[in-house]
């Protein structure tokens, strides 16, 4: 059966560049007739022009049929959803038949049918004549339609099978979504060209392969012939300065317009260079995804991706794990992103069976793998943004990698070759890894990594640049450790940076769950929410992880001294002349002065204006911001690119508490209560010593809390299992003593069942100046071998008691010990809803850090010196039980967390956990808060 053939296709024309030609073309996108069958054993009579398809459904092309009511999506990360038995496929093989009737314009002759992408095996007929078939879902295929076209009415028929021998090459950690999902065109263009545009020492060299003549009017180049070269004064192309020159290729039958960028990629002494300068990737991995249309994207969506990346200081993209729509690469050329273009290849599921039968090492698959590499390189060869070819992803090792690499080196020696899956780097030009720890990255940067067994290969690899093709897995809350990775990348020249996994959460729009992930469609084999691992939510709203990444990647840095700021240019290829620098002085979060700074284009030391005279008790901060001085193609004037802060006075914690507070004279015992304050508006339970009323508001708590709803990193990294095993989600609280004197002292023991480990917590309440002060002393007992989730106080109030929170501390977004680099000190305000971070898979979120004070409307809490804060319309236990956003329904109470500390986040969903410095270990601790009426 053809579905089980190793051949990549039949009847295909030679691959060629994606070009914009003035040759006549018909757009065949639109509404097609469609029929879905459960198996591949369906007659092909539908391909005949006279076939009656009146009873068929309609389906938009491009699209995925299972996002339009025909079958259901399925998600796996590593496992194949079919038996691993190459090249065989199951009898249950969803098969989509498509028909499109179109009219040929009068006088039309010849032409090619071009399909940009269909998943996973497609056969084509035109007017009943079979043109051939192709595989390679995310690569173009062209067929000669000329001999079979008719004047007037024509019938195009396509049969797409979900499963084929080619499916074993496409296990790419994403939804399995079959169908014709990219554009279909009938074109009379036959042009192909390979422009060679290099740059060195201020001059560019231009030549091309192909036919016709090439002109670049802006450079005075006219009618350049194939094989000829000219050297010119040009501006180079970089991601920071994406200078393009309009070129015209003139052929007898058509004219092609393309844009040329001059740049040279090289490796010298183990350092990756662009135009002779070190190249540092500040990158992301990008799948093509939209929550409603899957991998079918509009131009506007692709542009939105690029603009979001540029606005968040991302400078590079790895096209994981297949070539993207060609329009995306045009946008990278135009707006400026370095691109690693990756072949449509991943065989990850074979790793689950010891790589037995892996196509990467099966000579029967050699032609298919080489075909995929050829079609990618030929399609995308003219893009200056593409500075590296990748052989694929997580496909093990094998002889077919050499076949792909050898052909690519011969065809295009100007770009290095990447592949991560072979640690020996036998067929690559860069050393690439995934999720290496900070410690290992530092060793590699120092060329002190563990050696290979083969001394020759080891020496070769040590001479290569190193990059993390995936790191800092952005799943759920996180990733943590970004700043520490970036510091390493910027310290060691060998390190070329890396690419965060990944750009977007692949949550499919769902009427019940809002966004669906693996298992929500009843898949028997799935990887749950592992597909929800992006820097932007499915609707492309930036997550806190992307906001942090912008800060970590910022291309200007600020080093503050006595009355000066040293501005460091972090660009690799541009200066600072396109930026404007603004300084703001704030006292206790209120702006008291603003200045514009004059910063040299190359950066340097700048004297700061004198700060205004202020109350000596104020906490004064200086913030310097770098914003765009004028509109750029990717953002408007005033867009913030970088910022830094310095504390002027006083140091946090200088304003100590003053004289010891005591109970006010208004203390009243009334039955089982102890009332405090002239109006008795605050009260404690006499038996337990617990606060039951605070400034007229009924409260529960505060009492010691150790639990947080586990993050994805907690869960997949194993900490959450240890916490549950210890019972930290089911603590019991025992009151041992309530003592009333100059203070109300409540001694307790907090512990889970079934263990002798616990925490002694002593609460000491005092009152003065109309407020209540609380000191909590904590001492652990027993064996606490692992980090704990958090150390803080839990409180709850009736629903409606808190609608907004105003606070002075870091914000406006969430921050944890190893995240929140983008959170700056200031005065912030948010509604209760805005306090939540709406992760697709609910988990711990919304923690505000280093809070000096927070006003909840009914009362204010002050820290001595600071505390962490969460405010939620549901409890941490509700958050823990939820599996989708709609599961979270506001309850009858508002839940506050007032924290001394939280465990770090890390990136253990894939990669290392939190660095040891961010582990929260049980130990003696004291923290103090003051409650005041608002």
XYZ file of N, CA, C and O in Angstrom, residues 84 284 289 298 300 347 413 583 635 669 691 733 914 926:
56
model
N 4.222 1.613 17.214
C 5.499 1.934 16.571
C 5.935 0.711 15.777
O 6.541 -0.225 16.297
N 13.739 32.378 21.239
C 12.603 31.545 21.629
C 12.396 30.468 20.576
O 12.745 30.647 19.405
N 0.986 28.206 15.877
C -0.218 27.811 16.616
C -1.168 28.981 16.765
O -0.766 30.123 16.998
N -2.876 33.192 9.914
C -2.985 34.316 9.002
C -1.690 35.125 9.036
O -0.886 35.028 9.974
N -1.551 38.214 9.601
C -1.654 39.111 10.745
C -1.197 38.436 12.033
O -0.537 39.062 12.875
N 11.749 12.067 15.542
C 11.372 10.664 15.739
C 11.408 10.300 17.226
O 11.738 9.181 17.595
N 27.316 26.358 1.807
C 28.379 26.411 2.817
C 28.381 27.692 3.641
O 29.172 27.818 4.571
N 14.642 59.744 33.580
C 14.877 59.445 34.994
C 13.701 59.958 35.820
O 13.237 61.080 35.613
N 7.561 48.987 16.876
C 6.968 49.621 18.060
C 7.008 51.128 17.882
O 7.849 51.663 17.153
N -12.640 42.227 78.130
C -13.029 40.827 78.026
C -14.557 40.771 78.037
O -15.193 41.291 78.946
N -7.482 35.739 66.043
C -8.150 36.962 65.642
C -9.459 36.600 64.945
O -9.473 35.773 64.034
N -3.649 22.325 63.294
C -3.178 23.412 64.154
C -3.644 23.147 65.587
O -4.838 23.004 65.840
N 14.872 24.661 40.982
C 15.383 25.945 41.463
C 16.830 25.785 41.914
O 17.227 24.749 42.457
N 11.490 34.466 62.029
C 10.636 35.449 62.694
C 10.168 36.459 61.654
O 10.974 36.924 60.838
